[in-house]
């Protein structure tokens, strides 16, 4: 399973970078989101052990079997929230750029060039 | 303590005169400053006996004790000689400037810079710590830059200013490194200790390094060949600044430092060879190039270079043999060259030109000026009993044993005689030119320093006495110093070089070789002058001039800058790609250290959960790929949502139901969010952005935003009325009236051609 995950994470990263570098800023934001998804996959893959039961349950109601690794789940939870926040911010910037400069093409946003 | 005041007073005076510039006329400013400088001169002169008796006086104040840096002054005969030069020539120049500058505000600014320079220069010659010396040294370069560029509206002035700063500042950097190495080698930054440590320093393994760097700094400052070319360019400065900085004082800072460090570093094979070679080459080159100049100040600049070369060569003589001649030469040169510069300025001021070809015969009107020029010129030519003669004699006596040096000195001296004759004869004597350019720059009432009717002042009348006073005094001093050698010059020179010397006008033993050669040089110079009609027509081919090399270097630096600028596309994508690539390179360096242990078996698909997980993984990848491949944003966003849900499914299988719940929630929100954003950006903009994947923007391509019918920002549609505008260019073709509007729209999308033709069948 690990090899599949490793390959998938790599491919996902590659696709994310590709999408991130596109002219279209909305597509670039999507690329940004793909990168976050790839990171979530990575976290999922590096769990210390495979479990058969959820980690976070009522102690009195603990199902049978090995609980899954809680550490990576905590990390993934944090990552999901942060990625969504950044994504929303990014899309907000794009909306502002569209309103102000009437474009979502990053090549046309060359005001940095003197 | 009192010497610290000597350094501080010019700065204080400069600032005060700057703030008083609206209240005082230029002449009053000049008189005030002359008084200040003269006081400093008298004070320094009064220290001479004390220094002669006690040796060097040192003054040390803590500056930055944490790093052991002190503000130290070291006053010995050499420092005093230069200090006297700075304040003495300074007083004369200040007096002159008061009449030279017409506008009080300009004069105030100019005086402030000149005084700041005076203070810096005094700090250079009185510094007792190499760090203090270096800072003051750089300050003089900066002040020189500001003064050369004083007429900032003038292109040439700015160019000359920048060039001089580049050369002297670049040399200053070399000097800085050299001084730091020297301080390190000596174990102290105090000049006094360095000077008493000469034996050890000359044996030091770094001797070549720090001496070379220090020499480079000194040569650049003192305009030695091949770095001499900045000095003629510096003649764009107002004439008083040229007289003060670029002849009498600042350019001698290099000579000063060489003489200063002679006890510590001097008299080795490297030192003597470098100084005599460079010095003699400079002497000859300067004297030859001076002949070709038409500008009065150009002639003076090149003869100054020649004289500086002589001074450097003298300091390169073994066993301190040249120091006496150098000290005499410094004083003599400052006196006559300062006077001549001021005279050139006066000629320019009254006639409106400095071009020697346009001048002639003005001595009839300006008798006083002509007389001063004659005296100063005689000193420059080395005619007894003037100080210039003594300087030339001591110089010739010093190199009497070296045939090559003797030849160079004699030829240079002869050419200097020619230059002096040209300055006097071709300007003041001979046939008057019929029409002189008028000095346009001066409204005449401005010219009257003491009221409207004090002088009848039209073109080519004589100068106001004050303006004549300075060059006159300097020229007279050349005579007095030449005659009164024993009481005046001998103590000064003795103090400067630290041992008793005797000076004489004529050798006590009768005629010697030096005297003969001096006569030969004089005759030769007059001869060359007599046939000037012939050689003035010659064109001396210069294979490559320093200015060309400098300009080429600047151009090369600029073109490198252009290449670097091309790398700055201003496009965010480009920078992002560079950043990502750099991260990749950094990560790649870690690759050799990575050990990969494949689990066995590498792929485990035994349970149903595993199989399901693999299916979801493939689904996530496929959906992501789809989101990239689909051009339409809405579809792409939905595909991305599917990928997110697939990943959420994997969380569910982990099993981590709570994480999966969050993932589903966030994924839904993200998809909703992007759809909102799609609604807030116009489809037009998005279509334009995705027109090409990686290509450059083509401003005229793609759908343009409609500039006529401005939409609200929520609109996602092309302007419905655009089809009625025939003026759209670029990919849109101009539509004929009655042409199918929807076909036009489709054609714009790039797939309507066949449709349009089939429906309408326009034969064209």
PDB file of C-alpha atoms in Angstrom, chain B residues 29-145:
ATOM      1  CA  UNK B  29      30.933  85.526   3.203  1.00  0.00           C
ATOM      2  CA  UNK B  30      34.336  85.256   1.577  1.00  0.00           C
ATOM      3  CA  UNK B  31      35.931  87.778   3.920  1.00  0.00           C
ATOM      4  CA  UNK B  32      34.486  86.049   6.969  1.00  0.00           C
ATOM      5  CA  UNK B  33      35.823  82.685   5.890  1.00  0.00           C
ATOM      6  CA  UNK B  34      39.173  84.135   4.880  1.00  0.00           C
ATOM      7  CA  UNK B  35      39.534  85.500   8.383  1.00  0.00           C
ATOM      8  CA  UNK B  36      38.690  82.081   9.844  1.00  0.00           C
ATOM      9  CA  UNK B  37      41.120  80.241   7.612  1.00  0.00           C
ATOM     10  CA  UNK B  38      43.851  82.793   8.240  1.00  0.00           C
ATOM     11  CA  UNK B  39      43.412  82.314  11.988  1.00  0.00           C
ATOM     12  CA  UNK B  40      43.839  78.564  11.560  1.00  0.00           C
ATOM     13  CA  UNK B  41      46.912  79.202   9.422  1.00  0.00           C
ATOM     14  CA  UNK B  42      48.467  81.418  12.045  1.00  0.00           C
ATOM     15  CA  UNK B  43      47.675  78.912  14.760  1.00  0.00           C
ATOM     16  CA  UNK B  44      49.281  76.055  12.828  1.00  0.00           C
ATOM     17  CA  UNK B  45      52.288  78.232  12.022  1.00  0.00           C
ATOM     18  CA  UNK B  46      52.692  78.965  15.711  1.00  0.00           C
ATOM     19  CA  UNK B  47      52.896  75.228  16.413  1.00  0.00           C
ATOM     20  CA  UNK B  48      55.855  74.812  14.096  1.00  0.00           C
ATOM     21  CA  UNK B  49      58.593  75.554  16.650  1.00  0.00           C
ATOM     22  CA  UNK B  50      56.875  73.343  19.211  1.00  0.00           C
ATOM     23  CA  UNK B  51      56.742  70.434  16.791  1.00  0.00           C
ATOM     24  CA  UNK B  52      60.304  70.976  15.693  1.00  0.00           C
ATOM     25  CA  UNK B  53      61.475  70.822  19.323  1.00  0.00           C
ATOM     26  CA  UNK B  54      59.249  68.094  20.714  1.00  0.00           C
ATOM     27  CA  UNK B  55      58.651  65.931  17.686  1.00  0.00           C
ATOM     28  CA  UNK B  56      55.165  64.666  16.969  1.00  0.00           C
ATOM     29  CA  UNK B  57      52.279  65.785  19.157  1.00  0.00           C
ATOM     30  CA  UNK B  58      49.581  63.209  19.725  1.00  0.00           C
ATOM     31  CA  UNK B  59      46.041  63.678  20.813  1.00  0.00           C
ATOM     32  CA  UNK B  60      43.872  60.689  21.610  1.00  0.00           C
ATOM     33  CA  UNK B  61      40.202  60.674  22.542  1.00  0.00           C
ATOM     34  CA  UNK B  62      38.074  57.570  22.987  1.00  0.00           C
ATOM     35  CA  UNK B  63      35.648  57.077  20.151  1.00  0.00           C
ATOM     36  CA  UNK B  64      34.328  53.542  20.176  1.00  0.00           C
ATOM     37  CA  UNK B  65      36.144  51.976  23.110  1.00  0.00           C
ATOM     38  CA  UNK B  66      34.265  48.676  22.692  1.00  0.00           C
ATOM     39  CA  UNK B  67      36.215  47.931  19.537  1.00  0.00           C
ATOM     40  CA  UNK B  68      39.319  49.804  20.610  1.00  0.00           C
ATOM     41  CA  UNK B  69      38.790  52.653  18.174  1.00  0.00           C
ATOM     42  CA  UNK B  70      40.073  56.056  19.116  1.00  0.00           C
ATOM     43  CA  UNK B  71      39.840  59.453  17.541  1.00  0.00           C
ATOM     44  CA  UNK B  72      43.494  60.247  17.346  1.00  0.00           C
ATOM     45  CA  UNK B  73      45.440  63.116  15.889  1.00  0.00           C
ATOM     46  CA  UNK B  74      49.126  62.972  15.095  1.00  0.00           C
ATOM     47  CA  UNK B  75      50.752  66.310  14.416  1.00  0.00           C
ATOM     48  CA  UNK B  76      54.274  66.342  13.112  1.00  0.00           C
ATOM     49  CA  UNK B  77      56.140  68.502  10.639  1.00  0.00           C
ATOM     50  CA  UNK B  78      54.700  66.756   7.597  1.00  0.00           C
ATOM     51  CA  UNK B  79      51.130  67.134   8.838  1.00  0.00           C
ATOM     52  CA  UNK B  80      51.789  70.756   9.706  1.00  0.00           C
ATOM     53  CA  UNK B  81      53.256  71.463   6.260  1.00  0.00           C
ATOM     54  CA  UNK B  82      50.096  70.163   4.616  1.00  0.00           C
ATOM     55  CA  UNK B  83      47.903  71.844   7.218  1.00  0.00           C
ATOM     56  CA  UNK B  84      49.583  75.156   6.461  1.00  0.00           C
ATOM     57  CA  UNK B  85      49.098  74.536   2.768  1.00  0.00           C
ATOM     58  CA  UNK B  86      45.402  73.796   3.204  1.00  0.00           C
ATOM     59  CA  UNK B  87      44.694  76.782   5.393  1.00  0.00           C
ATOM     60  CA  UNK B  88      47.033  79.146   3.530  1.00  0.00           C
ATOM     61  CA  UNK B  89      45.827  78.370   0.011  1.00  0.00           C
ATOM     62  CA  UNK B  90      42.359  78.082   1.535  1.00  0.00           C
ATOM     63  CA  UNK B  91      42.388  81.677   2.786  1.00  0.00           C
ATOM     64  CA  UNK B  92      43.452  82.951  -0.625  1.00  0.00           C
ATOM     65  CA  UNK B  93      40.789  80.873  -2.379  1.00  0.00           C
ATOM     66  CA  UNK B  94      38.024  81.975   0.000  1.00  0.00           C
ATOM     67  CA  UNK B  95      38.855  85.608  -0.566  1.00  0.00           C
ATOM     68  CA  UNK B  96      38.800  85.056  -4.302  1.00  0.00           C
ATOM     69  CA  UNK B  97      35.571  83.051  -4.269  1.00  0.00           C
ATOM     70  CA  UNK B  98      33.741  85.929  -2.630  1.00  0.00           C
ATOM     71  CA  UNK B  99      34.262  87.917  -5.837  1.00  0.00           C
ATOM     72  CA  UNK B 100      33.982  84.964  -8.173  1.00  0.00           C
ATOM     73  CA  UNK B 101      30.546  83.837  -7.103  1.00  0.00           C
ATOM     74  CA  UNK B 102      27.811  86.249  -8.004  1.00  0.00           C
ATOM     75  CA  UNK B 103      24.788  84.755  -6.357  1.00  0.00           C
ATOM     76  CA  UNK B 104      24.729  84.820  -2.572  1.00  0.00           C
ATOM     77  CA  UNK B 105      22.740  81.588  -2.210  1.00  0.00           C
ATOM     78  CA  UNK B 106      25.013  79.749  -4.617  1.00  0.00           C
ATOM     79  CA  UNK B 107      28.026  81.170  -2.865  1.00  0.00           C
ATOM     80  CA  UNK B 108      26.728  79.992   0.506  1.00  0.00           C
ATOM     81  CA  UNK B 109      26.278  76.460  -0.768  1.00  0.00           C
ATOM     82  CA  UNK B 110      29.686  76.525  -2.436  1.00  0.00           C
ATOM     83  CA  UNK B 111      31.413  77.862   0.664  1.00  0.00           C
ATOM     84  CA  UNK B 112      29.747  75.232   2.816  1.00  0.00           C
ATOM     85  CA  UNK B 113      31.130  72.474   0.594  1.00  0.00           C
ATOM     86  CA  UNK B 114      34.560  74.084   0.420  1.00  0.00           C
ATOM     87  CA  UNK B 115      34.722  74.415   4.193  1.00  0.00           C
ATOM     88  CA  UNK B 116      33.570  70.844   4.677  1.00  0.00           C
ATOM     89  CA  UNK B 117      36.360  69.837   2.342  1.00  0.00           C
ATOM     90  CA  UNK B 118      38.862  71.943   4.273  1.00  0.00           C
ATOM     91  CA  UNK B 119      37.879  70.240   7.499  1.00  0.00           C
ATOM     92  CA  UNK B 120      38.127  66.787   5.924  1.00  0.00           C
ATOM     93  CA  UNK B 121      41.474  67.565   4.382  1.00  0.00           C
ATOM     94  CA  UNK B 122      42.835  68.855   7.695  1.00  0.00           C
ATOM     95  CA  UNK B 123      41.590  65.639   9.265  1.00  0.00           C
ATOM     96  CA  UNK B 124      43.463  63.638   6.630  1.00  0.00           C
ATOM     97  CA  UNK B 125      46.758  65.367   7.257  1.00  0.00           C
ATOM     98  CA  UNK B 126      46.414  65.492  11.045  1.00  0.00           C
ATOM     99  CA  UNK B 127      44.881  62.033  11.547  1.00  0.00           C
ATOM    100  CA  UNK B 128      46.649  59.848  14.079  1.00  0.00           C
ATOM    101  CA  UNK B 129      44.696  56.702  13.386  1.00  0.00           C
ATOM    102  CA  UNK B 130      44.376  54.942  10.064  1.00  0.00           C
ATOM    103  CA  UNK B 131      40.608  54.602  10.465  1.00  0.00           C
ATOM    104  CA  UNK B 132      40.214  58.324  11.064  1.00  0.00           C
ATOM    105  CA  UNK B 133      42.519  58.945   8.144  1.00  0.00           C
ATOM    106  CA  UNK B 134      40.490  56.738   5.856  1.00  0.00           C
ATOM    107  CA  UNK B 135      37.155  58.293   6.811  1.00  0.00           C
ATOM    108  CA  UNK B 136      38.523  61.780   6.244  1.00  0.00           C
ATOM    109  CA  UNK B 137      40.092  60.598   2.976  1.00  0.00           C
ATOM    110  CA  UNK B 138      36.731  59.381   1.699  1.00  0.00           C
ATOM    111  CA  UNK B 139      35.073  62.589   2.864  1.00  0.00           C
ATOM    112  CA  UNK B 140      37.455  64.569   0.678  1.00  0.00           C
ATOM    113  CA  UNK B 141      36.464  62.351  -2.270  1.00  0.00           C
ATOM    114  CA  UNK B 142      32.799  62.977  -1.594  1.00  0.00           C
ATOM    115  CA  UNK B 143      33.323  66.727  -1.274  1.00  0.00           C
ATOM    116  CA  UNK B 144      35.315  66.692  -4.491  1.00  0.00           C
ATOM    117  CA  UNK B 145      32.408  64.891  -6.166  1.00  0.00           C
TER     118      UNK B 145
END
